[in-house]
Short mmCIF file of C-alpha atoms and ligand atoms in Angstrom, two decimals:
data_model
loop_
_atom_site.label_atom_id
_atom_site.label_comp_id
_atom_site.label_asym_id
_atom_site.label_seq_id
_atom_site.Cartn_x
_atom_site.Cartn_y
_atom_site.Cartn_z
CA UNK A 565 0.24 -0.22 -0.22
CA UNK A 566 1.16 3.61 -0.62
CA UNK A 567 0.32 6.64 1.88
CA UNK A 568 -0.87 9.00 0.34
CA UNK A 569 -1.58 12.42 2.36
CA UNK A 570 -4.43 14.77 0.43
CA UNK A 571 -4.61 18.29 1.51
CA UNK A 572 -7.54 20.35 1.40
CA UNK A 573 -9.77 16.47 0.68
CA UNK A 574 -12.64 18.24 2.70
CA UNK A 575 -13.18 20.64 -0.36
CA UNK A 576 -14.90 20.23 -3.81
CA UNK A 577 -11.99 18.39 -6.14
CA UNK A 578 -9.92 16.91 -2.81
CA UNK A 579 -13.26 14.88 -1.74
CA UNK A 580 -13.99 13.90 -5.41
CA UNK A 581 -10.70 12.60 -5.38
CA UNK A 582 -10.66 11.00 -2.42
CA UNK A 583 -13.90 9.13 -3.38
CA UNK A 584 -12.26 8.59 -6.84
CA UNK A 585 -9.63 6.93 -5.71
CA UNK A 586 -10.88 4.61 -3.00
CA UNK A 587 -13.04 3.36 -5.95
CA UNK A 588 -10.21 2.99 -8.74
CA UNK A 589 -7.58 2.56 -6.64
CA UNK A 590 -7.37 0.81 -3.98
CA UNK A 591 -3.13 0.16 -3.69
CA UNK A 592 -3.64 3.85 -1.62
CA UNK A 593 -4.14 4.37 1.99
CA UNK A 594 -5.48 7.64 2.13
CA UNK A 595 -5.12 9.95 5.02
CA UNK A 596 -6.80 13.55 4.41
CA UNK A 597 -5.55 17.21 5.73
CA UNK A 598 -7.78 19.51 6.22
CA UNK A 599 -8.46 23.03 8.01
CA UNK A 600 -12.31 22.88 7.64
CA UNK A 601 -13.00 26.64 6.75
CA UNK A 602 -16.18 27.62 5.51
CA UNK A 603 -14.94 25.71 2.29
CA UNK A 604 -14.59 22.44 3.75
CA UNK A 605 -17.59 20.35 4.95
CA UNK A 606 -16.55 16.74 6.46
CA UNK A 607 -19.68 15.57 5.42
CA UNK A 608 -18.54 15.48 2.35
CA UNK A 609 -16.39 12.49 2.74
CA UNK A 610 -18.92 10.81 5.11
CA UNK A 611 -19.94 7.48 3.01
CA UNK A 612 -15.61 6.88 3.27
CA UNK A 613 -14.68 7.79 6.96
CA UNK A 614 -14.48 4.12 7.52
CA UNK A 615 -11.55 3.37 4.78
CA UNK A 616 -10.00 6.95 5.39
CA UNK A 617 -7.86 8.82 8.01
CA UNK A 618 -8.79 12.13 8.62
CA UNK A 619 -7.06 14.47 10.41
CA UNK A 620 -8.45 18.21 11.29
CA UNK A 621 -5.55 20.27 10.71
CA UNK A 622 -4.09 24.21 9.12
CA UNK A 623 -1.59 23.53 6.10
CA UNK A 624 0.19 26.70 7.47
CA UNK A 625 1.09 24.71 10.61
CA UNK A 626 4.72 23.78 10.02
CA UNK A 627 5.25 21.27 12.04
CA UNK A 628 2.01 19.26 12.20
CA UNK A 629 2.96 19.49 8.26
CA UNK A 630 6.53 17.86 8.97
CA UNK A 631 5.48 14.85 10.80
CA UNK A 632 2.22 14.09 8.45
CA UNK A 633 4.50 14.25 5.62
CA UNK A 634 6.99 12.33 7.16
CA UNK A 635 4.78 9.52 7.49
CA UNK A 636 3.60 9.81 3.61
CA UNK A 637 4.48 8.36 0.75
CA UNK A 638 3.20 11.15 -1.31
CA UNK A 639 1.48 14.58 -0.99
CA UNK A 640 -1.44 15.56 -3.44
CA UNK A 641 -1.97 19.20 -2.44
CA UNK A 642 -5.51 20.44 -3.11
CA UNK A 643 -5.91 23.04 0.02
CA UNK A 644 -6.44 26.21 -1.48
CA UNK A 645 -8.24 29.35 -1.00
CA UNK A 646 -10.09 28.72 -4.35
CA UNK A 647 -13.06 31.83 -4.61
CA UNK A 648 -11.76 35.12 -6.75
CA UNK A 649 -14.46 37.06 -5.24
CA UNK A 650 -13.97 36.12 -2.03
CA UNK A 651 -10.06 36.96 -2.65
CA UNK A 652 -11.41 40.24 -3.64
CA UNK A 653 -13.26 41.12 -0.77
CA UNK A 654 -10.24 39.81 1.81
CA UNK A 655 -6.94 38.53 0.06
CA UNK A 656 -5.17 38.12 3.11
CA UNK A 657 -6.36 34.08 3.79
CA UNK A 658 -5.15 33.49 -0.15
CA UNK A 659 -2.00 34.81 1.17
CA UNK A 660 -1.75 32.87 4.21
CA UNK A 661 -3.02 29.48 2.83
CA UNK A 662 -2.02 29.24 -1.13
CA UNK A 663 1.48 30.73 -0.11
CA UNK A 664 2.51 30.46 3.26
CA UNK A 665 0.71 26.82 3.58
CA UNK A 666 2.42 25.68 -0.14
CA UNK A 667 5.79 26.95 0.94
CA UNK A 668 5.40 24.82 4.15
CA UNK A 669 4.58 21.76 2.72
CA UNK A 670 7.30 22.08 -0.06
CA UNK A 671 9.64 22.31 2.90
CA UNK A 672 8.11 19.29 4.72
CA UNK A 673 8.56 17.22 1.07
CA UNK A 674 12.36 18.27 0.80
CA UNK A 675 13.39 17.46 4.30
CA UNK A 676 11.48 13.93 3.61
CA UNK A 677 12.15 13.37 0.79
CA UNK A 678 8.57 12.35 -0.58
CA UNK A 679 6.77 12.61 -3.56
CA UNK A 680 4.57 16.09 -4.22
CA UNK A 681 1.67 16.60 -6.73
CA UNK A 682 0.63 20.25 -6.85
CA UNK A 683 -2.74 20.97 -8.07
CA UNK A 684 -3.14 24.75 -9.70
CA UNK A 685 -5.59 26.63 -12.12
CA UNK A 686 -5.57 27.62 -15.54
CA UNK A 687 -6.10 31.33 -13.92
CA UNK A 688 -2.38 31.69 -13.41
CA UNK A 689 -2.40 32.62 -17.53
CA UNK A 690 -5.01 35.43 -16.79
CA UNK A 691 -7.68 35.60 -19.68
CA UNK A 692 -7.95 35.52 -23.57
CA UNK A 693 -9.55 37.61 -25.64
CA UNK A 694 -13.53 36.60 -26.23
CA UNK A 695 -12.38 37.66 -30.07
CA UNK A 696 -9.22 35.09 -31.14
CA UNK A 697 -10.51 31.15 -30.71
CA UNK A 698 -7.93 30.34 -32.17
CA UNK A 699 -5.76 31.58 -28.92
CA UNK A 700 -5.25 28.90 -26.02
CA UNK A 701 -3.55 28.21 -22.99
CA UNK A 702 -0.10 25.61 -23.29
CA UNK A 703 2.18 24.68 -21.08
CA UNK A 704 4.52 28.14 -21.97
CA UNK A 705 1.89 30.37 -21.76
CA UNK A 706 4.08 33.02 -19.88
CA UNK A 707 2.28 33.70 -16.25
CA UNK A 708 -0.26 36.34 -16.40
CA UNK A 709 -2.63 36.40 -13.09
CA UNK A 710 -5.38 38.37 -12.79
CA UNK A 711 -6.78 38.79 -9.21
CA UNK A 712 -5.30 37.86 -5.40
CA UNK A 713 -7.06 34.34 -5.65
CA UNK A 714 -4.82 34.02 -9.33
CA UNK A 715 -1.79 35.12 -7.72
CA UNK A 716 -1.57 33.50 -5.07
CA UNK A 717 -1.60 30.17 -7.04
CA UNK A 718 0.26 31.47 -9.39
CA UNK A 719 2.94 32.11 -6.71
CA UNK A 720 2.78 28.59 -5.35
CA UNK A 721 2.97 26.93 -8.78
CA UNK A 722 6.55 29.18 -8.97
CA UNK A 723 7.22 27.85 -5.07
CA UNK A 724 6.71 24.57 -6.36
CA UNK A 725 9.55 25.25 -9.53
CA UNK A 726 11.93 27.19 -7.07
CA UNK A 727 12.16 23.96 -4.67
CA UNK A 728 12.05 21.10 -7.83
CA UNK A 729 14.95 23.20 -9.43
CA UNK A 730 17.14 24.74 -6.78
CA UNK A 731 16.46 21.35 -4.27
CA UNK A 732 15.52 18.97 -6.61
CA UNK A 733 12.31 17.69 -5.00
CA UNK A 734 10.06 15.17 -6.93
CA UNK A 735 7.53 17.22 -7.46
CA UNK A 736 5.04 17.81 -10.34
CA UNK A 737 2.77 20.55 -11.08
CA UNK A 738 -1.34 20.53 -13.34
CA UNK A 739 -2.98 23.76 -14.40
CA UNK A 740 -6.96 22.57 -14.75
CA UNK A 741 -9.86 24.41 -15.91
CA UNK A 742 -13.14 24.64 -14.66
CA UNK A 743 -14.32 22.04 -12.98
CA UNK A 744 -17.53 20.92 -11.89
CA UNK A 745 -19.78 18.24 -10.36
CA UNK A 746 -20.67 17.23 -6.90
CA UNK A 747 -19.93 18.94 -3.54
CA UNK A 748 -19.41 22.05 -5.10
CA UNK A 749 -19.73 24.76 -2.45
CA UNK A 750 -22.19 26.54 -3.46
CA UNK A 751 -21.06 30.47 -3.55
CA UNK A 752 -19.76 29.18 -6.98
CA UNK A 753 -21.29 29.88 -10.48
CA UNK A 754 -22.82 26.14 -11.49
CA UNK A 755 -23.95 25.44 -7.88
CA UNK A 756 -25.03 28.67 -7.06
CA UNK A 757 -27.67 29.41 -10.00
CA UNK A 758 -28.99 25.51 -9.39
CA UNK A 759 -29.64 26.14 -5.54
CA UNK A 760 -31.26 29.63 -6.58
CA UNK A 761 -33.58 27.53 -8.20
CA UNK A 762 -33.93 25.07 -5.92
CA UNK A 763 -34.78 28.13 -3.63
CA UNK A 764 -37.22 29.52 -5.28
CA UNK A 765 -34.75 32.47 -6.55
CA UNK A 766 -33.54 33.63 -9.37
CA UNK A 767 -29.89 32.92 -11.27
CA UNK A 768 -27.40 35.81 -10.95
CA UNK A 769 -25.08 36.39 -14.15
CA UNK A 770 -22.60 38.45 -14.01
CA UNK A 771 -22.37 41.60 -16.75
CA UNK A 772 -23.20 40.32 -20.08
CA UNK A 773 -22.69 37.15 -19.35
CA UNK A 774 -20.39 36.94 -22.42
CA UNK A 775 -17.38 35.49 -20.76
CA UNK A 776 -15.98 31.69 -21.84
CA UNK A 777 -15.04 28.90 -19.33
CA UNK A 778 -13.61 25.53 -20.13
CA UNK A 779 -15.47 23.21 -18.09
CA UNK A 780 -14.11 20.04 -16.93
CA UNK A 781 -16.29 17.35 -15.03
CA UNK A 782 -14.66 16.30 -12.11
CA UNK A 783 -13.92 13.10 -12.04
CA UNK A 784 -11.82 13.58 -15.48
CA UNK A 785 -9.78 16.28 -13.56
CA UNK A 786 -9.37 13.38 -10.88
CA UNK A 787 -8.66 10.78 -13.63
CA UNK A 788 -5.71 13.29 -15.21
CA UNK A 789 -3.72 13.33 -11.38
CA UNK A 790 -3.63 10.03 -11.15
CA UNK A 791 -2.19 9.79 -14.39
CA UNK A 792 0.50 12.67 -13.49
CA UNK A 793 1.22 10.46 -10.53
CA UNK A 794 1.53 7.39 -12.57
CA UNK A 795 3.14 8.25 -15.88
CA UNK A 796 4.38 11.94 -15.21
CA UNK A 797 7.90 13.26 -15.20
CA UNK A 798 8.93 14.90 -12.04
CA UNK A 799 9.82 18.18 -12.72
CA UNK A 800 7.14 18.70 -15.68
CA UNK A 801 4.09 20.66 -15.35
CA UNK A 802 0.60 19.58 -17.29
CA UNK A 803 -2.19 21.17 -18.60
CA UNK A 804 -6.28 19.62 -17.74
CA UNK A 805 -8.93 20.22 -19.76
CA UNK A 806 -11.53 18.62 -21.85
CA UNK A 807 -12.59 20.87 -24.45
CA UNK A 808 -15.22 22.44 -22.77
CA UNK A 809 -15.83 26.46 -23.73
CA UNK A 810 -19.28 27.69 -22.65
CA UNK A 811 -20.70 31.01 -21.98
CA UNK A 812 -21.57 31.45 -18.73
CA UNK A 813 -24.93 32.50 -20.13
CA UNK A 814 -25.49 28.97 -22.15
CA UNK A 815 -24.60 27.78 -19.05
CA UNK A 816 -27.13 28.92 -17.26
CA UNK A 817 -29.38 29.11 -20.10
CA UNK A 818 -28.88 25.13 -19.88
CA UNK A 819 -29.50 24.85 -16.32
CA UNK A 820 -33.06 26.91 -16.52
CA UNK A 821 -33.85 24.39 -19.51
CA UNK A 822 -33.38 21.01 -17.77
CA UNK A 823 -34.58 22.49 -14.61
CA UNK A 824 -38.07 23.27 -16.38
CA UNK A 825 -37.41 27.24 -15.79
CA UNK A 826 -38.05 29.98 -18.67
CA UNK A 827 -34.92 30.94 -20.49
CA UNK A 828 -35.13 34.82 -19.22
CA UNK A 829 -35.73 33.69 -15.58
CA UNK A 830 -32.42 35.44 -14.13
CA UNK A 831 -31.02 38.64 -13.40
CA UNK A 832 -28.06 40.55 -14.52
CA UNK A 833 -25.63 41.75 -11.72
CA UNK A 834 -22.86 43.77 -11.03
CA UNK A 835 -20.30 41.98 -13.17
CA UNK A 836 -16.61 41.03 -10.90
CA UNK A 837 -13.85 43.86 -10.74
CA UNK A 838 -10.97 42.73 -13.12
CA UNK A 839 -13.46 39.96 -14.39
CA UNK A 840 -10.94 37.18 -17.10
CA UNK A 841 -12.89 36.55 -20.01
CA UNK A 842 -11.96 33.74 -21.26
CA UNK A 843 -9.65 30.68 -20.59
CA UNK A 844 -9.57 27.44 -22.78
CA UNK A 845 -6.80 25.03 -22.44
CA UNK A 846 -4.54 23.42 -25.07
CA UNK A 847 -4.60 19.42 -23.91
CA UNK A 848 -2.41 18.13 -26.56
CA UNK A 849 1.27 16.92 -24.08
CA UNK A 850 -1.32 15.32 -21.23
CA UNK A 851 -3.10 13.48 -24.06
CA UNK A 852 0.19 12.80 -26.09
CA UNK A 853 2.48 11.99 -23.33
CA UNK A 854 0.30 10.54 -20.71
CA UNK A 855 -2.20 9.03 -23.10
CA UNK A 856 -5.04 10.64 -20.52
CA UNK A 857 -8.61 11.61 -22.10
CA UNK A 858 -11.74 12.82 -20.50
CA UNK A 859 -14.60 10.32 -20.65
CA UNK A 860 -17.50 13.08 -19.28
CA UNK A 861 -17.54 15.41 -22.17
CA UNK A 862 -21.37 15.74 -22.54
CA UNK A 863 -21.60 18.76 -20.77
CA UNK A 864 -25.33 19.19 -20.78
CA UNK A 865 -25.50 15.04 -19.22
CA UNK A 866 -22.85 16.67 -16.06
CA UNK A 867 -25.02 19.68 -15.85
CA UNK A 868 -28.45 16.99 -15.44
CA UNK A 869 -26.64 15.14 -13.35
CA UNK A 870 -24.93 17.38 -11.28
CA UNK A 871 -28.70 19.24 -10.81
CA UNK A 872 -29.95 15.61 -9.79
CA UNK A 873 -27.22 15.67 -7.05
CA UNK A 874 -28.09 19.03 -5.31
CA UNK A 875 -31.81 18.21 -5.52
CA UNK A 876 -31.22 14.51 -3.49
CA UNK A 877 -28.02 16.61 -1.05
CA UNK A 878 -30.27 19.43 0.33
CA UNK A 879 -29.10 18.66 3.59
CA UNK A 880 -25.42 19.61 2.71
CA UNK A 881 -26.20 22.99 1.43
CA UNK A 882 -29.12 24.46 2.94
CA UNK A 883 -28.55 25.93 5.60
CA UNK A 884 -25.64 27.57 4.52
CA UNK A 885 -27.85 29.24 1.79
CA UNK A 886 -29.09 32.53 3.10
CA UNK A 887 -25.55 33.46 4.50
CA UNK A 888 -23.61 32.65 1.16
CA UNK A 889 -26.32 35.31 -0.96
CA UNK A 890 -26.23 37.79 1.57
CA UNK A 891 -22.51 38.14 1.50
CA UNK A 892 -23.28 38.37 -2.27
CA UNK A 893 -25.82 40.74 -2.00
CA UNK A 894 -23.63 42.90 0.23
CA UNK A 895 -21.71 43.70 -3.35
CA UNK A 896 -24.85 44.10 -5.55
CA UNK A 897 -24.16 40.18 -6.99
P1 LIG B 1966 -12.49 24.33 -2.40
O1 LIG B 1966 -12.30 25.92 -1.79
O2 LIG B 1966 -14.00 23.37 -3.05
O3 LIG B 1966 -11.63 23.31 -1.40
C1 LIG B 1966 -10.58 23.29 -0.48
C2 LIG B 1966 -10.74 22.92 0.48
O4 LIG B 1966 -9.60 23.06 1.56
C3 LIG B 1966 -11.18 22.85 1.69
O5 LIG B 1966 -11.94 21.66 2.37
C4 LIG B 1966 -10.76 24.23 2.50
O6 LIG B 1966 -11.13 23.89 4.20
C5 LIG B 1966 -9.43 23.59 3.04
N1 LIG B 1966 -8.51 24.31 3.25
C6 LIG B 1966 -8.50 25.52 2.93
N2 LIG B 1966 -7.05 26.24 3.89
C7 LIG B 1966 -6.48 25.05 4.15
C8 LIG B 1966 -5.29 25.19 5.24
N3 LIG B 1966 -5.24 26.67 4.91
N4 LIG B 1966 -4.80 23.87 5.32
C9 LIG B 1966 -5.84 23.31 5.21
N5 LIG B 1966 -7.09 23.01 4.26
C10 LIG B 1966 -7.74 24.07 4.27
O7 LIG B 1966 -12.17 24.46 -3.24
P2 LIG B 1966 -11.71 23.35 -4.64
O8 LIG B 1966 -12.64 24.22 -5.73
O9 LIG B 1966 -12.44 21.79 -4.49
O10 LIG B 1966 -10.26 23.90 -5.29
C11 LIG B 1966 -9.08 22.54 -4.74
C12 LIG B 1966 -7.80 22.87 -5.50
O11 LIG B 1966 -8.26 22.94 -6.97
C13 LIG B 1966 -7.14 24.65 -5.29
O12 LIG B 1966 -5.85 24.31 -4.65
C14 LIG B 1966 -7.93 24.97 -6.79
O13 LIG B 1966 -7.11 26.16 -6.39
C15 LIG B 1966 -7.52 24.57 -7.51
N6 LIG B 1966 -8.28 24.12 -8.96
C16 LIG B 1966 -9.85 24.61 -8.48
C17 LIG B 1966 -10.79 24.44 -9.71
C18 LIG B 1966 -12.25 24.41 -9.60
O14 LIG B 1966 -12.94 24.39 -10.80
N7 LIG B 1966 -12.46 24.68 -8.62
C19 LIG B 1966 -10.57 24.37 -11.24
C20 LIG B 1966 -8.68 24.46 -11.30
C21 LIG B 1966 -8.05 24.33 -9.86
O1 LIG B 1967 -23.29 33.70 -9.42
C1 LIG B 1967 -22.14 34.25 -10.15
N1 LIG B 1967 -22.58 34.96 -11.85
C2 LIG B 1967 -21.94 34.82 -12.41
O2 LIG B 1967 -22.34 35.00 -13.88
C3 LIG B 1967 -21.42 33.75 -10.22
C4 LIG B 1967 -20.79 32.99 -8.56
C5 LIG B 1967 -19.97 33.40 -11.18
N2 LIG B 1967 -20.04 33.72 -12.45
C6 LIG B 1967 -19.30 34.09 -13.64
C7 LIG B 1967 -18.09 34.11 -12.78
C8 LIG B 1967 -17.01 33.63 -13.84
O3 LIG B 1967 -16.96 34.06 -15.11
O4 LIG B 1967 -19.32 32.73 -13.76
C9 LIG B 1967 -17.94 32.46 -14.24
C10 LIG B 1967 -17.30 31.26 -13.34
O5 LIG B 1967 -17.84 31.80 -11.97
P1 LIG B 1967 -16.82 30.98 -10.24
O6 LIG B 1967 -17.59 29.46 -10.60
O7 LIG B 1967 -16.44 31.71 -9.34
O8 LIG B 1967 -15.38 30.20 -11.28
P2 LIG B 1967 -14.08 31.13 -11.68
O9 LIG B 1967 -13.52 31.77 -11.38
O10 LIG B 1967 -14.19 30.69 -13.05
O11 LIG B 1967 -12.79 30.34 -11.18
C11 LIG B 1967 -13.17 28.81 -10.49
O12 LIG B 1967 -12.39 28.21 -11.64
C12 LIG B 1967 -10.79 28.34 -11.74
C13 LIG B 1967 -12.60 28.23 -9.49
O13 LIG B 1967 -13.72 28.81 -8.13
C14 LIG B 1967 -11.32 27.96 -8.91
O14 LIG B 1967 -11.14 27.80 -8.12
C15 LIG B 1967 -10.40 27.56 -9.97
O15 LIG B 1967 -9.25 27.86 -10.37
#
């Protein structure tokens, strides 16, 4: 059994990664370390609790990270402050967790000589113009982040690259596009709109809604991370994406249709400051070098399943809904 330490495993992608790994890769013995911030929910791991070890802890706690990293063979690092809108209100938790937290893990990985995989985002590259559909991000695109969130993620990536070059740590990185699926926090675009409709509220579209995101179903992200753990080259960065470019307006209209609401049952609200216009991933490297392929490319079907999941798991989000919307309302969103 290989001992795997998963940071941020009670969050959206981390918890899906735990469930995926238990299902598909039983050779791993999993420990999750998670601070359980507002974004982490132990209930996301309820059905896995008998099979994993869960530790509530902060990745900025250097002593704890030193101990935990020393006890495992491999670290998969998901923990982060992850929401752009929050980073515009208060960047400090982003600076602490995304930068200081990543550095404390890197120092422990260096000391104990362990394998490390860093989970990052395509937002480190900034955005692409809407009128140049020929352009996509590649592994050679220069970093040009826009928000406090994406700049701290970019900083964390740079720390990993520096620890590889300066200290020879055995690390890989992946930068993925927008994920969707079960267990996503209801502050994020797709679950916010679904749970608004389920709560009798109108969905909220920022600005004109013509911004483009490159959507990937979360289990395609998970299988790509495992492909990198299995076959990736140490020191390399891999972009992960599933050719899922859609405007926000298209996604919202599809959700409305699937939930039996009129096409115009939504409100335009104040746009996000510095709103990135378009993200798009060229996935050639991971497809050609590691033989990875996405399996869930039908976004309509994926949205249908995601809607059903939020309907069936209302106990996981109902209690928080009002508070999340009240916070948005303060910003006119
Ligand atoms: P999330 O906000 O749903 O979950 C983050 C988890 O990290 C939570 O469980 C939270 O409690 C935990 N956490 C936060 N600060 C911590 C700390 N100091 N110590 C320990 N745990 C802490 O985020 P997510 O959407 O699942 O994103 C996971 C990772 O994937 C992040 O690194 C994010 O940048 C990256 N990513 C996300 C997307 C996306 O579309 N959601 C796309 C590409 C990359
Ligand atoms: O209510 C909303 N209305 C709206 O129009 C919200 C919450 C968002 N939006 C827009 C903003 C974006 O153009 O929808 C798009 C998606 O928004 P988010 O879900 O906040 O995602 P995004 O900012 O694109 O970042 C996500 O993908 C990359 C994740 O939150 C990041 O963690 C990841 O790195």
